[in-house]
Amino acid sequence: MNWRGLFTIACTILVSGSMFAQANLLNAKDPSEIGVKTQAQKDADNDGPLPYGYVDDRDILWSATTWEIIDLDERVNFPLYYPIDSVGIRSDRRSLYDVLMTNIKNNNIKKIYADGNFTETRTLKDIQSSLKKIDTLDEGFNQLNRGEKLSDEFIEVRELTAADIEEYHVKGVWYFDKRQGELKFRLLGIAPVSPEAQFVDLDGQQDLIELFWVFYPDVREILHEAKAFNDRNAAVPLSFDHVLNARRFNGLIYKEENVQGDRQIKEYVKENSLMQLLESERIKEKIRGREQDMWNY
C-alpha cells in the first residue's frame, strides 16, 4: 500500500472519530454549549444498527445454543458496568443496566420476559419486588404503635442500581453458514443478574437472580443509540449494540442446549468450580472445532 492510501485511511478514521466524539467539546465557549450538536452532526448520526442478514434454515449446516455469564468484575467487561453513579456525569454516559431500566420505565422496551425461553412475559409491576425494597424504620413502628400516622421520613426505599448488578447472562446461537462458509454468532437475549433488593444489603454471599430477560433483536435500536466508553479512544465511543454483537466481552458458558432439558453445567459437575470451568472451556473448544471440521473431508 502506498503513502497516499495510508493517508486516505488515516483521514477517514479521524473524520469518523470526530463524528462520534462529544459534540462541540473543543469549540465551546461556555460549558452549556458542550454536547450541542450541529445539524450536520445530527444528520451524520442518523444511522441505525447494522442489520442482520437473512439466514435461511437450509443454509445452516450446524448450530448450538449457549448461555453465558458475563462477570462484571472482569476488567474487559467494565464498559457494560460503568458508570455506576449517574450524578455529576454527562447524560450520554450511562451503564447498560441504566439504559435498559430507563427504556423499560419509559415503555420504549415493551416486552420483558421471565427467562431465556421468551415464553412468559413480565411487566415492570411484576418484577418490582425484585427491584425495590420498601421498609419501615424502628422509629416508624414506634409512631404506628402510638396510633400516629406513619411519616414518610421513617419509610426507607431501596432500589437496585447499576452498582448492584454483578453479572449479565446472555443467550446466543452459534451456527455455521454454508453460503458464507464461516462460523457465526447471533445474540438472542440478555438478562441483568443481581441479588434481590430485599437481600442486597445483607452481609455475606447472596444468591443471584436474573431480574428479567429482554429479546435482543427487539432492543438493538435502543442499544445502538446508547454509547459505552471506549478506553482505547475516548473520541470514538462504542454503542452497546456493537460491544455485544462484536463479542467485546469475556463470557463463561454455564449452559448449552442438550438432550437433558438444557441442564446447567453445575447440575452435572457439582461442587467443583475448577471442573466446571474446564467443562465450560471444553464446550467452547467443541464449538470452535466445528468450523475446522466443516473444512475437513
Coordinates of C-alpha atoms in Angstrom, one line a residue:
M1 CA 0.0 0.0 0.0
N2 CA 1.5 3.4 -1.0
W3 CA 1.6 6.6 1.3
R4 CA -1.4 8.1 -0.5
G5 CA -3.6 5.1 0.5
L6 CA -2.3 5.3 4.1
F7 CA -3.1 9.0 4.3
T8 CA -6.6 8.4 3.0
I9 CA -7.3 5.7 5.6
A10 CA -6.0 8.0 8.4
C11 CA -8.2 10.9 7.3
T12 CA -11.2 8.6 7.2
I13 CA -10.6 7.4 10.8
L14 CA -10.1 11.0 12.0
V15 CA -13.3 12.1 10.3
S16 CA -15.3 9.2 11.6
G17 CA -13.9 9.8 15.1
S18 CA -14.9 13.4 15.1
M19 CA -18.5 12.4 14.3
F20 CA -18.8 10.3 17.4
A21 CA -16.7 12.4 19.9
Q22 CA -18.5 14.5 22.5
A23 CA -20.1 17.2 20.3
N24 CA -18.6 20.7 20.3
L25 CA -16.2 19.9 23.1
L26 CA -13.2 21.8 21.6
N27 CA -15.2 24.7 20.2
A28 CA -17.5 25.5 23.1
K29 CA -17.1 29.0 24.6
D30 CA -19.4 28.1 27.5
P31 CA -20.0 24.7 29.3
S32 CA -23.6 24.8 28.3
E33 CA -22.5 24.5 24.6
I34 CA -20.8 21.2 25.2
G35 CA -22.8 18.3 23.8
V36 CA -24.9 20.6 21.5
K37 CA -24.7 19.1 18.0
T38 CA -24.9 21.0 14.8
Q39 CA -27.4 19.9 12.2
A40 CA -24.7 18.3 10.1
Q41 CA -23.6 16.2 13.1
K42 CA -27.2 15.2 13.7
D43 CA -27.6 14.1 10.1
A44 CA -24.3 12.1 10.3
D45 CA -25.5 10.4 13.5
N46 CA -28.9 9.5 11.9
D47 CA -28.0 5.8 11.4
G48 CA -29.0 2.5 12.9
P49 CA -27.6 -0.8 14.0
L50 CA -26.0 -2.9 11.2
P51 CA -28.9 -5.0 10.1
Y52 CA -28.7 -8.8 10.4
G53 CA -28.6 -10.6 7.1
Y54 CA -31.3 -13.1 6.3
V55 CA -30.2 -16.7 7.0
D56 CA -32.4 -19.5 5.6
D57 CA -32.7 -22.5 7.7
R58 CA -31.4 -24.6 4.8
D59 CA -28.2 -22.7 4.9
I60 CA -27.4 -23.7 8.5
L61 CA -25.2 -26.8 8.4
W62 CA -24.8 -26.9 12.2
S63 CA -25.9 -24.8 15.2
A64 CA -25.7 -24.8 19.0
T65 CA -27.4 -22.6 21.6
T66 CA -25.4 -21.5 24.6
W67 CA -25.9 -19.4 27.7
E68 CA -23.0 -17.4 29.0
I69 CA -22.1 -15.4 32.2
I70 CA -20.6 -12.0 31.7
D71 CA -18.8 -11.4 35.1
L72 CA -18.7 -7.6 35.7
D73 CA -15.7 -8.0 38.0
E74 CA -13.5 -8.7 34.9
R75 CA -11.8 -5.6 33.5
V76 CA -12.7 -6.4 29.9
N77 CA -16.4 -6.3 30.9
F78 CA -16.2 -2.9 32.6
P79 CA -17.8 -1.0 29.7
L80 CA -21.0 -2.9 30.5
Y81 CA -20.9 -2.0 34.2
Y82 CA -19.7 1.6 34.5
P83 CA -20.6 4.4 35.2
I84 CA -22.4 3.1 38.3
D85 CA -23.3 6.6 39.5
S86 CA -25.0 8.9 37.1
V87 CA -24.8 12.0 39.3
G88 CA -22.2 14.5 38.1
I89 CA -21.6 12.8 34.8
R90 CA -22.9 13.9 31.4
S91 CA -26.3 12.5 30.3
D92 CA -24.9 10.4 27.4
R93 CA -22.7 8.3 29.8
R94 CA -24.9 5.5 31.3
S95 CA -24.4 1.9 32.2
L96 CA -26.1 -0.9 30.3
Y97 CA -28.5 -1.5 33.3
D98 CA -29.5 2.1 33.4
V99 CA -30.2 2.1 29.7
L100 CA -32.4 -1.0 29.9
M101 CA -34.3 0.2 33.1
T102 CA -34.9 3.7 31.7
N103 CA -36.3 2.4 28.5
I104 CA -38.5 -0.2 30.3
K105 CA -39.9 2.6 32.5
N106 CA -40.5 4.8 29.5
N107 CA -42.2 1.9 27.7
N108 CA -39.7 2.0 24.9
I109 CA -39.0 -1.6 25.7
K110 CA -42.5 -3.0 25.7
K111 CA -41.7 -6.7 26.4
I112 CA -39.6 -8.3 29.1
Y113 CA -39.5 -12.0 29.9
A114 CA -39.2 -14.3 32.9
D115 CA -36.5 -16.4 31.4
G116 CA -34.4 -17.0 28.3
N117 CA -37.0 -19.1 26.6
F118 CA -39.1 -15.9 26.0
T119 CA -42.4 -17.7 26.5
E120 CA -43.6 -15.9 29.7
T121 CA -43.8 -12.1 29.6
R122 CA -43.5 -9.9 32.6
T123 CA -44.4 -6.3 33.3
L124 CA -42.5 -3.8 35.4
K125 CA -45.1 -4.2 38.2
D126 CA -44.5 -8.0 38.2
I127 CA -40.8 -7.6 39.0
Q128 CA -41.0 -4.6 41.4
S129 CA -40.4 -6.8 44.4
S130 CA -37.1 -7.9 43.0
L131 CA -36.1 -4.3 42.0
K132 CA -37.2 -2.3 45.0
K133 CA -37.5 -2.8 48.8
I134 CA -39.7 -0.6 50.9
D135 CA -39.1 -0.9 54.7
T136 CA -40.3 0.8 57.8
L137 CA -37.7 2.0 60.3
D138 CA -37.9 1.4 64.0
E139 CA -39.0 5.0 64.6
G140 CA -41.8 4.4 62.2
F141 CA -43.0 1.3 64.1
N142 CA -43.0 3.4 67.3
Q143 CA -45.0 6.0 65.6
L144 CA -47.6 3.4 64.5
N145 CA -47.7 1.9 68.0
R146 CA -48.6 5.3 69.3
G147 CA -51.5 5.4 66.9
E148 CA -50.0 8.1 64.8
K149 CA -49.8 8.4 61.0
L150 CA -46.6 7.0 59.6
S151 CA -44.3 9.8 58.4
D152 CA -42.5 9.5 55.1
E153 CA -39.1 10.1 56.7
F154 CA -39.5 6.8 58.5
I155 CA -40.0 4.8 55.3
E156 CA -36.8 3.5 53.7
V157 CA -36.9 2.8 49.9
R158 CA -34.0 0.8 48.5
E159 CA -34.0 0.4 44.7
L160 CA -31.4 -1.6 42.8
T161 CA -28.9 0.5 40.9
A162 CA -26.2 -0.2 38.3
A163 CA -23.7 -0.7 41.2
D164 CA -25.7 -3.8 42.4
I165 CA -25.5 -5.7 39.1
E166 CA -22.9 -8.4 39.3
E167 CA -23.4 -10.3 36.1
Y168 CA -25.2 -10.4 32.8
H169 CA -26.5 -13.6 31.3
V170 CA -26.6 -13.8 27.5
K171 CA -28.2 -16.4 25.3
G172 CA -27.0 -16.9 21.7
V173 CA -26.7 -19.3 18.8
W174 CA -23.5 -20.4 17.2
Y175 CA -24.1 -21.6 13.6
F176 CA -22.2 -22.5 10.5
D177 CA -23.4 -20.6 7.4
K178 CA -22.7 -22.7 4.4
R179 CA -23.3 -19.8 2.0
Q180 CA -20.5 -17.7 3.6
G181 CA -18.5 -20.7 4.8
E182 CA -17.9 -19.5 8.3
L183 CA -18.9 -19.9 11.9
K184 CA -21.1 -17.1 13.2
F185 CA -22.8 -16.0 16.5
R186 CA -26.2 -14.4 16.8
L187 CA -27.2 -12.9 20.2
L188 CA -30.8 -13.7 21.2
G189 CA -31.2 -12.4 24.7
I190 CA -29.6 -10.7 27.7
A191 CA -30.5 -10.5 31.4
P192 CA -29.1 -8.4 34.3
V193 CA -28.2 -10.5 37.4
S194 CA -28.0 -9.3 41.0
P195 CA -29.3 -10.2 44.5
E196 CA -32.9 -9.4 45.1
A197 CA -33.5 -5.9 46.5
Q198 CA -34.8 -7.5 49.7
F199 CA -31.4 -9.0 50.5
V200 CA -28.9 -6.9 48.6
D201 CA -27.6 -5.1 51.7
L202 CA -27.3 -8.1 53.9
D203 CA -23.9 -9.3 55.0
G204 CA -22.5 -12.5 53.4
Q205 CA -22.8 -14.0 50.0
Q206 CA -26.3 -13.5 48.5
D207 CA -28.0 -15.7 45.9
L208 CA -28.1 -14.1 42.5
I209 CA -31.2 -14.0 40.3
E210 CA -32.0 -13.0 36.7
L211 CA -34.1 -9.8 37.2
F212 CA -35.6 -10.1 33.7
W213 CA -34.8 -11.1 30.1
V214 CA -35.0 -8.9 27.0
F215 CA -35.2 -10.3 23.5
Y216 CA -32.1 -8.8 22.0
P217 CA -33.3 -8.1 18.4
D218 CA -36.1 -6.1 20.0
V219 CA -33.7 -3.7 21.8
R220 CA -31.0 -3.2 19.2
E221 CA -32.1 0.3 18.1
I222 CA -32.1 1.4 21.8
L223 CA -28.6 -0.1 22.5
H224 CA -27.3 1.4 19.3
E225 CA -28.2 4.9 20.5
A226 CA -26.6 4.3 23.9
K227 CA -22.8 4.5 24.0
A228 CA -20.3 2.7 26.1
F229 CA -16.9 4.1 27.0
N230 CA -14.0 3.2 24.7
D231 CA -10.9 3.0 26.8
R232 CA -8.7 2.8 23.7
N233 CA -10.0 6.0 22.2
A234 CA -12.4 8.3 24.2
A235 CA -13.2 10.2 21.0
V236 CA -14.9 7.2 19.5
P237 CA -17.4 5.7 21.9
L238 CA -18.8 2.3 21.0
S239 CA -22.5 1.5 21.1
F240 CA -23.7 -1.2 23.4
D241 CA -25.0 -3.0 20.4
H242 CA -21.6 -3.0 18.8
V243 CA -19.9 -4.2 22.1
L244 CA -22.3 -7.1 22.4
N245 CA -22.6 -8.1 18.8
A246 CA -18.8 -7.9 18.3
R247 CA -18.3 -10.0 21.4
R248 CA -16.1 -7.4 23.0
F249 CA -16.6 -9.1 26.4
N250 CA -15.5 -12.3 28.1
G251 CA -18.2 -14.8 28.6
L252 CA -18.2 -18.1 30.5
I253 CA -20.6 -20.8 29.2
Y254 CA -22.8 -22.1 32.0
K255 CA -25.3 -24.0 29.9
E256 CA -25.7 -25.4 26.4
E257 CA -28.6 -26.8 24.5
N258 CA -28.7 -30.6 25.3
V259 CA -30.9 -33.6 25.5
Q260 CA -31.2 -33.4 29.3
G261 CA -33.5 -30.4 29.1
D262 CA -30.7 -27.9 28.7
R263 CA -29.3 -28.6 32.1
Q264 CA -26.6 -26.3 33.5
I265 CA -23.0 -27.4 33.9
K266 CA -23.3 -27.1 37.7
E267 CA -26.1 -29.7 37.7
Y268 CA -23.8 -32.5 36.4
V269 CA -20.4 -31.2 37.6
K270 CA -21.2 -30.5 41.2
E271 CA -19.3 -28.7 43.9
N272 CA -16.1 -28.4 41.9
S273 CA -15.5 -24.9 40.5
L274 CA -12.3 -25.9 38.6
M275 CA -14.0 -28.8 36.8
Q276 CA -17.0 -26.6 36.0
L277 CA -14.6 -24.1 34.4
L278 CA -12.8 -26.8 32.5
E279 CA -16.2 -28.2 31.2
S280 CA -17.1 -24.7 30.1
E281 CA -13.8 -24.5 28.2
R282 CA -14.5 -27.9 26.7
I283 CA -17.8 -26.8 25.3
K284 CA -16.2 -23.6 23.9
E285 CA -13.4 -25.6 22.2
K286 CA -16.0 -28.1 20.8
I287 CA -17.8 -25.2 19.1
R288 CA -14.6 -23.7 17.8
G289 CA -13.6 -27.2 16.4
R290 CA -16.8 -27.4 14.4
E291 CA -15.6 -24.8 12.0
Q292 CA -12.4 -26.7 11.4
D293 CA -14.4 -29.9 11.0
M294 CA -16.5 -28.4 8.2
W295 CA -13.4 -27.9 6.1
N296 CA -12.1 -31.4 6.6
Y297 CA -13.1 -34.1 4.2

